[in-house]
């Protein structure tokens, strides 16, 4: 089910086993999560990535305790917490809507968790001050939360959730409401905050770029299931599913048939009869029969003079971006392929209609599930 | 309608709409209509208030300004007793009905959805539709039965009756407030280690405050102004201000009645204005 993972010694902060959540009954039943399995390690920045409606929020709400599982178990540091109410779980949430208490000041909001834990007043004051400094809102301590900008409210929500030093911090699309520039800043701040505090972050986003830049590991979700878990490089370079490959970055996908398997390397025959070698990421992907192969545009190379091309096609379009050039070619199979930065591109070198050959390095081609 | 430019949201549609409003105002007779409405609503009250300041005994012939009738009214034991009964009953009814309405509102909005929830809303609000005289007779029959069974008497019956019919009035603003409050804030509090009771006292209740205040004020005004139910339920020595006024009118209208009525109007208007103010604040 999951791709190749780097084995580490860190133990699991949150373990999720066979987690299923169904809303409604009978014909109106919606399965928001379907037998989800995941281990989130201590001190890691873990991201749940997937399109809207795939169940990311539901998974967070189950971990926080706002919903109870239909089936399955959630464990925190090895202890089953599935049945504990939210206030008994040492886990805090940064809500998408921030959910700041409008009848309390910024400082009272931040101190709320510690107050509920029965900490002495001096400690609450100290920690609140430290948190205010951490998110650079010292000057706002006495303000009401509706007097703050969106970015400032965001930081208060973050400080409030961090103040009780939870074992795990859950963040549900915390940056979605911010404008682009602020979002970029907050991405960096969040990342360094996570490193500083050493708290396990479970971060939800539907933005693949955000996931790639911030995460230690990413779980890609679709329709209530986790398709692949891995480091940003795993996910980007070695996608296991067609959905994952499509969802993250640009990729060329060609249809074919697996003819044989040798030492874990598949020989795939494309629709025009060309045979290519490719790497299946999972056992399911390695099954003989119809298969899709994928290669990133930047991994395709133009054939040099005298070199045998893997595939050949006709140039349809040359798109110049400044930093990169994309060459769109139509293959003999009838499928389209994009080649990024095909060597040094002199102006006017490739014209629509020209026939060219491309080399696909076998180690960079993936067979998808 | 026929002009497609008004149907499509375009930058031009805003000024157009403003022009339409101006057009409506410019319609012949618009201003006159507005004035007629205001006069129809307030002329009787203005006459009542004006004559409460009359020097003369007449309520139709103006002779000069004086505050004599107010002084008389305030010295009148009957009026003072009635006012005291009114306030006592209204306060009791307000407290009880607001507590019950708050619990009912919480039960209908802050619990898991249950079958028949719509029916419950209906049942709570139904007394607003039932003719008051029917409620009055029903309450009277019930109390007659209770009195016969227990032998108890006293102002408690009147207080209970008021508390009961005030519930739907108190319920409406409280439920309206709860429905605009998302559950997220309460979940955030629970997430920050607040046990259910603390969530309620530290988050739900403070946020619900404006709704509860509106509900209580509405209940107070409704109880203070009630005639029909009070007329049937109230025993001897339990005369409220509206009932006293009703009785006094039978003996002939004097500016003293105008003065008392004016005070009653002033109190109601004041409370309603306060209510608007609270509701304005709670919209923020
Ligand atoms: N309380 C609920 N009642 C019914 N359906 C729900 C509820 N919460 C979520 N869902 C459904 O579960 C699915 C996953 O939702 P969600 O977890 O919010 O997705 P995401 O956060 O990835 O956008 C959606 O189809 C959504 O409609
Ligand atoms: Mg969501």
XYZ file of C-alpha atoms and ligand atoms in Angstrom:
681
model
C 0.000 0.000 0.000
C 2.789 2.457 0.815
C 5.885 3.195 -1.197
C 9.463 2.407 -0.201
C 10.183 4.195 3.065
C 13.346 5.206 4.765
C 13.488 3.189 7.962
C 14.123 5.342 11.012
C 14.332 4.561 14.687
C 11.858 7.228 15.753
C 8.767 5.766 17.382
C 5.214 6.600 16.443
C 3.529 9.584 18.076
C 0.161 8.766 16.540
C -0.751 5.344 15.222
C -3.931 4.909 13.252
C -5.186 1.401 12.543
C -8.095 0.402 10.329
C -9.757 3.753 10.874
C -13.147 4.047 9.205
C -15.621 6.882 9.635
C -19.100 6.812 8.161
C -21.497 9.753 8.381
C -25.235 9.230 8.081
C -27.117 5.999 7.698
C -28.544 3.748 5.014
C -28.608 5.202 1.544
C -27.365 8.569 2.825
C -24.231 7.069 4.366
C -20.970 8.780 3.392
C -17.711 6.966 4.062
C -15.353 9.830 4.849
C -12.479 7.540 5.885
C -11.988 4.003 4.673
C -9.654 1.690 6.648
C -6.899 4.289 7.059
C -3.541 3.079 8.396
C -0.786 5.506 9.273
C 2.055 5.969 11.738
C 2.998 9.571 12.438
C 6.460 9.695 13.971
C 7.607 11.774 16.916
C 8.823 15.292 16.093
C 7.954 15.072 12.460
C 6.175 17.535 10.225
C 3.563 15.258 8.734
C 1.217 16.487 6.017
C -2.123 15.155 4.853
C -2.471 16.160 1.215
C -5.466 15.628 -1.003
C -8.276 17.328 -2.872
C -11.224 18.871 -1.072
C -13.596 16.244 0.352
C -11.035 13.427 0.539
C -11.347 13.147 4.339
C -8.414 15.199 5.655
C -10.468 17.216 8.136
C -12.313 14.088 9.257
C -9.018 12.349 10.056
C -7.847 15.372 12.080
C -11.163 15.590 13.927
C -10.923 11.931 14.832
C -7.390 12.386 16.166
C -8.530 15.474 18.130
C -11.539 13.579 19.483
C -14.366 15.687 18.007
C -15.665 12.609 16.223
C -15.637 8.983 17.255
C -14.439 6.286 14.842
C -16.951 3.939 13.234
C -14.214 1.297 13.244
C -10.553 1.267 14.111
C -8.137 2.509 16.712
C -6.143 5.685 17.309
C -3.152 5.414 19.650
C -1.013 8.192 21.090
C 2.487 7.013 21.998
C 1.198 3.474 22.067
C -1.820 4.213 24.265
C -5.301 3.730 22.789
C -7.071 7.113 22.956
C -9.976 6.293 20.625
C -12.570 6.651 23.393
C -11.134 9.691 25.216
C -13.029 13.010 24.934
C -11.090 15.936 23.382
C -10.264 17.579 26.717
C -8.479 14.445 27.906
C -6.169 14.190 24.868
C -2.811 16.007 25.019
C -3.380 17.160 21.451
C -4.202 20.703 20.309
C -5.738 22.010 17.130
C -5.279 25.111 15.011
C -8.687 25.475 13.393
C -9.131 26.552 9.809
C -11.438 29.341 11.010
C -9.022 30.075 13.920
C -11.956 29.807 16.396
C -10.535 32.467 18.726
C -12.732 33.275 21.709
C -14.259 36.669 20.842
C -14.987 37.546 24.473
C -11.385 37.174 25.591
C -8.226 39.175 24.950
C -5.317 37.804 22.964
C -3.458 36.933 26.181
C -6.540 35.260 27.699
C -6.958 33.206 24.537
C -3.362 32.037 24.672
C -3.534 31.266 28.389
C -6.825 29.373 28.163
C -5.367 25.882 27.776
C -2.956 26.285 30.692
C -5.749 27.721 32.827
C -7.875 24.643 32.119
C -4.927 22.429 33.030
C -4.905 24.157 36.433
C -1.435 25.659 36.083
C -0.441 28.364 38.592
C -1.097 31.976 37.530
C 2.613 32.843 37.399
C 3.337 29.998 35.008
C 0.377 30.930 32.822
C 1.616 34.513 32.616
C 5.148 33.436 31.800
C 4.180 30.961 29.126
C 1.723 33.424 27.600
C 4.484 36.013 27.343
C 6.840 33.495 25.806
C 4.190 32.493 23.258
C 3.403 36.129 22.440
C 7.094 36.670 21.776
C 7.301 33.500 19.703
C 4.602 34.733 17.329
C 5.712 38.380 17.601
C 2.499 39.718 19.052
C 3.785 41.180 22.338
C 2.118 44.517 21.599
C -1.294 42.889 21.098
C -1.635 41.060 24.426
C -4.537 43.179 25.670
C -6.368 43.479 22.360
C -9.649 41.836 21.511
C -9.255 39.271 18.771
C -11.621 41.071 16.388
C -9.204 43.988 16.341
C -6.520 41.848 14.693
C -5.763 41.215 11.024
C -6.186 37.739 9.531
C -2.478 36.996 9.782
C -2.371 38.100 13.409
C -5.414 36.000 14.307
C -3.646 33.072 12.667
C -0.651 33.582 14.937
C -2.835 33.859 18.047
C -4.508 30.576 17.121
C -1.069 29.025 16.721
C 0.236 30.420 20.019
C -2.922 29.305 21.818
C -2.524 25.748 20.553
C 1.210 25.640 21.315
C 1.009 27.139 24.820
C 0.024 23.915 26.642
C 2.954 22.148 24.889
C 0.834 19.373 23.366
C 2.310 16.062 22.231
C 0.786 16.614 18.816
C -0.377 19.778 17.056
C -3.091 19.441 14.426
C -3.344 22.177 11.790
C -6.314 22.183 9.410
C -5.430 24.260 6.323
C -4.213 27.043 8.629
C -2.820 29.138 5.788
C -5.707 28.824 3.341
C -7.271 32.176 4.263
C -4.049 34.189 4.005
C -2.875 36.034 0.905
C 0.019 34.590 -1.059
C 2.864 36.654 0.400
C 1.752 36.158 4.002
C 1.237 32.469 3.278
C 4.816 32.045 2.059
C 6.108 33.770 5.206
C 3.934 31.686 7.487
C 5.062 28.490 5.756
C 8.644 29.213 6.728
C 7.638 30.335 10.225
C 5.575 27.215 10.834
C 8.402 25.008 9.677
C 10.938 26.675 11.978
C 8.435 26.736 14.828
C 8.059 22.993 14.472
C 11.813 22.492 14.527
C 12.163 24.804 17.559
C 9.421 23.274 19.675
C 10.031 19.677 18.637
C 6.275 19.075 18.675
C 4.820 16.613 16.175
C 2.840 18.596 13.584
C 0.026 17.064 11.571
C -0.679 19.569 8.836
C -3.561 19.494 6.383
C -3.434 21.123 2.979
C -4.755 20.710 -0.531
C -1.800 22.672 -1.921
C 0.837 20.258 -3.245
C 3.586 22.875 -3.370
C 2.977 23.768 0.289
C 3.134 20.071 1.185
C 6.381 19.522 -0.696
C 8.176 22.525 0.821
C 7.114 22.039 4.441
C 6.836 18.355 5.200
C 9.105 15.641 6.501
C 6.592 13.158 5.181
C 3.384 13.419 3.200
C 0.330 11.170 3.052
C -1.580 11.601 -0.192
C -5.298 10.976 0.258
C -8.116 10.292 -2.144
C -11.762 9.473 -1.349
C -11.155 8.530 2.261
C -8.042 6.431 1.607
C -4.336 7.067 1.952
C -2.693 6.132 -1.364
C 0.937 6.813 -0.587
C 3.013 7.878 2.389
C 6.553 9.099 1.923
C 9.042 11.931 1.954
C 8.464 14.775 -0.505
C 11.102 13.157 -2.751
C 9.361 9.771 -2.561
C 6.070 11.333 -3.498
C 7.481 13.454 -6.283
C 10.110 11.145 -7.738
C 8.522 7.787 -7.009
C 4.744 8.124 -7.153
C 2.969 4.790 -6.807
C -0.498 5.732 -8.057
C -1.729 7.477 -11.140
C -3.691 9.833 -8.863
C -0.591 10.763 -6.850
C 1.466 11.330 -9.975
C -1.238 13.505 -11.506
C -1.969 15.457 -8.315
C 1.620 16.491 -7.659
C 3.536 18.463 -10.247
C 3.445 17.842 -14.001
C 3.955 14.350 -15.329
C 3.715 12.412 -18.597
C 1.568 9.306 -18.371
C 1.644 6.686 -21.155
C -0.519 3.575 -21.378
C 0.916 0.137 -22.121
C 1.094 -3.491 -21.071
C 3.509 -5.176 -18.668
C 5.004 -8.085 -20.593
C 7.576 -9.409 -18.187
C 9.201 -8.690 -14.880
C 12.914 -9.126 -14.326
C 14.485 -8.480 -10.969
C 11.721 -6.047 -10.059
C 12.056 -4.134 -13.322
C 9.068 -4.285 -15.654
C 9.226 -4.425 -19.403
C 6.300 -2.401 -20.698
C 5.107 -2.394 -24.308
C 3.629 0.920 -25.377
C 0.719 1.264 -27.787
C 2.993 1.738 -30.809
C 4.903 -1.435 -29.990
C 7.931 0.218 -28.368
C 9.248 -1.646 -25.303
C 10.490 0.400 -22.325
C 11.876 -0.626 -18.944
C 10.226 0.887 -15.858
C 10.126 0.664 -12.023
C 6.910 -0.570 -10.378
C 6.459 1.131 -6.983
C 4.101 -1.481 -5.524
C 3.227 -5.147 -5.938
C -0.105 -4.218 -7.499
C 1.638 -2.021 -10.048
C 3.966 -4.903 -10.981
C 1.145 -7.247 -11.978
C 1.297 -8.283 -15.621
C -1.344 -6.732 -17.849
C -2.501 -3.218 -18.661
C -0.407 -0.569 -16.931
C 0.440 3.126 -16.983
C 3.965 4.441 -16.888
C 4.942 7.929 -15.780
C 7.921 10.200 -16.224
C 8.435 13.827 -15.182
C 8.922 16.304 -18.052
C 12.312 17.316 -16.648
C 13.525 13.688 -16.766
C 12.941 13.291 -20.505
C 15.964 14.033 -22.667
C 16.279 14.626 -26.396
C 18.227 11.959 -28.279
C 21.745 13.059 -29.290
C 22.999 12.484 -32.812
C 23.682 8.757 -33.226
C 21.773 7.826 -30.033
C 18.758 5.509 -30.322
C 15.676 7.332 -29.024
C 13.271 5.480 -26.705
C 10.287 7.140 -28.356
C 9.853 9.609 -31.161
C 7.220 12.138 -32.093
C 6.278 15.375 -33.790
C 6.739 18.793 -32.164
C 3.360 20.448 -31.593
C 4.225 23.419 -29.418
C 7.186 25.178 -27.898
C 6.298 27.046 -24.702
C 8.881 29.421 -23.292
C 8.656 30.362 -19.574
C 11.864 32.305 -19.124
C 13.366 29.924 -16.593
C 12.294 26.872 -18.555
C 11.065 25.777 -21.957
C 8.451 23.099 -22.511
C 8.396 21.115 -25.696
C 5.050 19.464 -26.413
C 5.361 16.493 -28.732
C 2.824 14.057 -30.166
C 4.163 10.491 -29.948
C 3.670 7.712 -32.507
C 1.272 6.157 -29.935
C -0.987 9.169 -30.361
C -0.303 10.336 -26.781
C 1.134 13.689 -25.839
C 4.420 14.165 -24.015
C 6.025 17.251 -22.505
C 9.792 17.637 -22.355
C 11.106 20.354 -20.050
C 14.371 22.128 -20.882
C 15.377 19.847 -23.773
C 19.049 20.821 -23.612
C 20.190 24.243 -24.738
C 17.296 25.635 -26.696
C 18.309 28.198 -29.246
C 15.530 30.412 -30.382
C 13.636 28.827 -33.243
C 15.514 25.516 -33.094
C 12.378 23.364 -32.693
C 9.507 24.219 -34.920
C 6.049 22.672 -34.846
C 5.955 19.791 -37.282
C 9.595 18.709 -36.784
C 10.224 15.051 -35.904
C 12.394 14.416 -32.854
C 13.479 11.452 -30.728
C 13.431 11.391 -26.913
C 15.318 9.257 -24.400
C 13.458 8.069 -21.255
C 15.969 6.853 -18.640
C 14.541 3.525 -17.299
C 15.432 4.354 -13.666
C 13.224 7.466 -13.835
C 10.146 5.776 -15.286
C 7.559 4.557 -12.785
C 4.847 1.973 -13.280
C 1.659 3.272 -11.627
C -1.077 1.477 -9.776
C -37.290 43.060 -15.150
C -37.266 43.166 -18.916
C -33.975 45.013 -18.941
C -31.244 42.362 -18.939
C -28.717 44.858 -17.572
C -30.459 44.866 -14.208
C -30.663 41.084 -14.075
C -26.925 40.622 -14.563
C -24.662 41.596 -11.714
C -22.478 44.239 -13.269
C -20.691 47.283 -11.901
C -23.530 49.276 -13.409
C -26.253 47.562 -11.430
C -25.351 49.256 -8.158
C -26.064 52.846 -9.185
C -29.138 51.570 -10.996
C -30.527 50.071 -7.836
C -29.903 53.306 -5.994
C -31.825 55.167 -8.653
C -34.715 52.731 -8.290
C -34.913 53.463 -4.568
C -34.939 57.173 -5.298
C -37.653 56.572 -7.886
C -39.816 54.859 -5.292
C -39.419 57.782 -2.920
C -40.267 60.158 -5.712
C -43.546 58.370 -6.389
C -46.471 60.694 -5.753
C -47.996 60.174 -2.333
C -45.040 58.242 -0.936
C -44.295 60.782 1.758
C -47.963 61.150 2.575
C -48.311 57.360 2.984
C -45.368 57.262 5.344
C -46.814 60.034 7.469
C -50.257 58.462 7.559
C -48.710 55.212 8.817
C -46.743 56.937 11.529
C -49.724 59.023 12.640
C -52.013 55.968 12.706
C -49.493 54.142 14.863
C -48.598 56.890 17.259
C -51.342 59.512 17.321
C -53.374 57.720 20.021
C -50.318 57.432 22.211
C -49.379 61.031 21.596
C -52.871 62.147 22.657
C -52.642 59.937 25.736
C -49.273 61.336 26.696
C -50.275 64.918 25.988
C -53.320 64.794 28.230
C -51.372 63.225 31.069
C -49.834 66.687 31.386
C -53.176 68.480 31.356
C -53.870 70.889 34.189
C -57.573 70.227 33.862
C -59.482 67.094 34.819
C -60.593 66.597 31.230
C -58.903 64.263 28.767
C -60.374 66.082 25.767
C -60.014 69.755 26.666
C -56.491 71.139 26.999
C -56.133 74.019 29.442
C -52.518 74.084 30.518
C -49.396 72.123 31.448
C -48.929 70.495 34.845
C -47.358 67.450 36.509
C -50.147 67.188 39.062
C -51.533 63.947 37.687
C -48.176 62.245 37.958
C -47.892 63.341 41.581
C -51.426 62.082 42.202
C -50.744 58.789 40.519
C -47.577 58.227 42.497
C -49.406 58.955 45.737
C -52.302 56.651 44.885
C -51.967 53.472 46.968
C -53.979 51.439 44.482
C -51.591 52.340 41.705
C -48.521 51.811 43.842
C -49.687 48.382 44.965
C -50.585 47.412 41.413
C -47.203 48.553 40.152
C -45.475 46.529 42.840
C -47.500 43.398 41.965
C -46.690 43.919 38.287
C -42.968 44.199 38.937
C -42.928 41.188 41.277
C -44.809 38.994 38.837
C -42.769 40.199 35.848
C -39.450 39.619 37.617
C -40.415 36.124 38.709
C -41.787 35.284 35.265
C -38.661 36.662 33.612
C -36.250 34.620 35.712
C -38.156 31.343 35.413
C -39.052 31.648 31.740
C -35.532 32.707 30.767
C -33.975 29.735 32.562
C -36.437 27.304 31.004
C -36.083 28.919 27.567
C -32.281 28.781 27.763
C -32.371 25.089 28.606
C -34.889 24.430 25.847
C -32.813 26.363 23.329
C -29.660 24.459 24.312
C -31.512 21.169 24.070
C -32.827 21.972 20.612
C -29.564 23.259 19.143
C -26.632 21.854 21.109
C -27.496 18.187 21.169
C -27.249 15.544 18.479
C -30.051 15.919 15.954
C -32.993 13.801 17.014
C -36.172 12.748 15.260
C -39.039 15.093 15.970
C -36.768 18.096 16.513
C -38.916 20.175 14.171
C -41.961 19.138 16.155
C -40.277 20.324 19.353
C -39.637 23.800 17.871
C -43.274 23.867 16.863
C -44.506 22.837 20.284
C -42.406 25.446 22.050
C -43.558 28.232 19.747
C -47.196 27.177 19.454
C -48.438 29.329 22.379
C -47.612 32.344 20.200
C -50.320 31.218 17.747
C -52.990 30.088 20.187
C -55.469 32.902 20.994
C -54.521 34.296 24.376
C -58.038 33.919 25.709
C -57.827 30.175 25.073
C -54.531 29.933 26.926
C -56.074 31.974 29.717
C -59.092 29.693 30.080
C -56.932 26.590 29.860
C -54.609 27.889 32.566
C -57.596 28.857 34.712
C -59.064 25.341 34.483
C -55.750 23.750 35.336
C -55.242 26.027 38.330
C -58.785 25.414 39.556
C -57.969 21.704 39.562
C -54.666 22.238 41.386
C -56.330 24.512 43.932
C -58.982 21.905 44.615
C -56.390 19.165 45.043
C -53.913 21.094 47.164
C -56.009 23.780 48.797
C -53.166 26.233 48.140
C -53.858 29.843 47.208
C -51.866 32.975 46.536
C -50.001 35.016 43.981
C -47.897 31.974 43.024
C -50.496 30.952 40.471
C -50.308 34.275 38.692
C -46.515 34.129 38.716
C -46.507 30.604 37.306
C -48.992 31.548 34.592
C -46.834 34.484 33.538
C -43.668 32.390 33.629
C -45.346 29.855 31.345
C -46.594 32.193 28.637
C -43.300 34.117 28.639
C -41.263 31.021 27.726
C -41.720 31.174 23.929
C -40.909 34.901 23.920
C -37.683 34.303 25.836
C -36.899 31.237 23.720
C -36.900 32.972 20.336
C -33.926 35.338 20.726
C -31.913 32.754 22.684
C -32.327 30.120 20.001
C -31.609 32.677 17.277
C -28.349 33.511 19.021
C -27.373 29.861 19.489
C -27.976 29.133 15.836
C -25.528 31.806 14.751
C -22.893 30.482 17.177
C -20.861 27.749 15.490
C -19.891 24.718 17.532
C -16.263 25.381 16.654
C -15.660 27.711 19.609
C -16.957 25.124 22.043
C -14.826 22.473 20.366
C -11.815 24.766 20.591
C -12.404 25.082 24.334
C -12.698 21.299 24.710
C -9.556 20.927 22.631
C -7.808 23.202 25.155
C -8.668 20.859 28.034
C -11.919 22.460 29.199
C -14.264 19.783 30.582
C -17.920 20.074 29.434
C -19.020 22.180 32.412
C -16.207 24.697 31.870
C -16.971 24.812 28.160
C -20.506 25.786 29.113
C -19.671 28.403 31.737
C -16.601 29.917 30.059
C -17.610 29.834 26.408
C -21.237 28.921 25.659
C -22.841 31.072 28.355
C -20.780 34.267 27.832
C -21.362 34.089 24.093
C -25.030 33.358 24.620
C -25.273 36.347 27.016
C -26.749 38.891 24.594
C -29.376 36.339 23.508
C -30.319 35.619 27.110
C -30.561 39.341 27.935
C -32.797 39.913 24.890
C -34.970 36.959 25.861
C -35.276 38.169 29.452
C -36.219 41.699 28.441
C -38.792 40.470 25.987
C -40.272 38.220 28.677
C -40.350 41.129 31.137
C -42.180 43.448 28.742
C -44.656 40.753 27.741
C -45.424 39.935 31.370
C -45.707 43.610 32.334
C -48.194 44.347 29.555
C -50.361 41.259 29.859
C -54.083 41.746 30.411
C -56.157 38.769 29.376
C -54.453 35.934 31.225
C -53.918 38.115 34.291
C -57.557 39.176 34.276
C -58.667 35.573 34.554
C -55.991 34.234 36.900
C -55.388 37.111 39.325
C -57.091 36.779 42.685
C -57.977 39.572 45.101
C -55.010 41.754 46.004
C -53.176 40.569 42.925
C -54.101 43.475 40.677
C -51.383 44.358 38.195
C -51.016 47.783 36.649
C -52.824 47.015 33.372
C -55.702 45.455 35.329
C -55.856 48.464 37.625
C -56.002 50.770 34.615
C -58.748 48.653 33.103
C -60.743 48.910 36.335
C -60.150 52.635 36.680
C -61.367 53.292 33.154
C -64.732 51.775 34.061
C -65.033 54.512 36.640
C -64.183 57.145 34.039
C -60.994 58.240 32.384
C -58.952 60.848 34.236
C -55.543 62.248 33.331
C -54.254 60.182 36.263
C -54.815 57.065 34.143
C -53.049 58.809 31.289
C -50.110 59.466 33.556
C -49.859 55.829 34.687
C -50.251 54.601 31.128
C -47.551 57.001 30.004
C -45.198 55.573 32.603
C -46.012 52.056 31.429
C -45.375 53.054 27.811
C -42.101 54.718 28.812
C -40.888 51.600 30.615
C -41.797 49.369 27.646
C -40.202 51.700 25.111
C -37.075 51.943 27.218
C -36.769 48.162 27.441
C -37.396 47.695 23.732
C -34.765 50.305 22.919
C -32.353 48.523 25.216
C -33.243 45.285 23.424
C -32.395 46.818 20.042
C -29.132 48.060 21.462
C -28.205 44.616 22.798
C -29.154 42.976 19.499
C -27.099 45.501 17.540
C -24.117 44.659 19.709
C -24.596 40.950 19.324
C -24.551 41.198 15.550
C -20.908 42.256 15.691
N -20.435 15.882 9.818
C -20.533 15.343 8.589
N -21.706 14.817 8.168
C -21.821 14.262 6.950
N -20.824 14.178 6.074
C -19.629 14.670 6.424
C -19.424 15.290 7.692
N -18.136 15.699 7.763
C -17.577 15.351 6.596
N -18.454 14.737 5.779
C -18.188 14.197 4.442
O -17.014 13.441 4.497
C -16.200 13.677 3.367
C -14.839 14.159 3.785
O -14.941 15.453 4.329
P -13.704 16.255 4.918
O -13.005 15.395 5.895
O -14.217 17.543 5.413
O -12.808 16.478 3.640
P -11.563 17.465 3.432
O -11.199 18.074 4.727
O -10.491 16.601 2.872
O -12.010 18.478 2.421
C -16.954 14.660 2.493
O -17.637 13.922 1.514
C -17.908 15.308 3.439
O -19.062 15.692 2.764
Mg -11.147 20.192 5.262
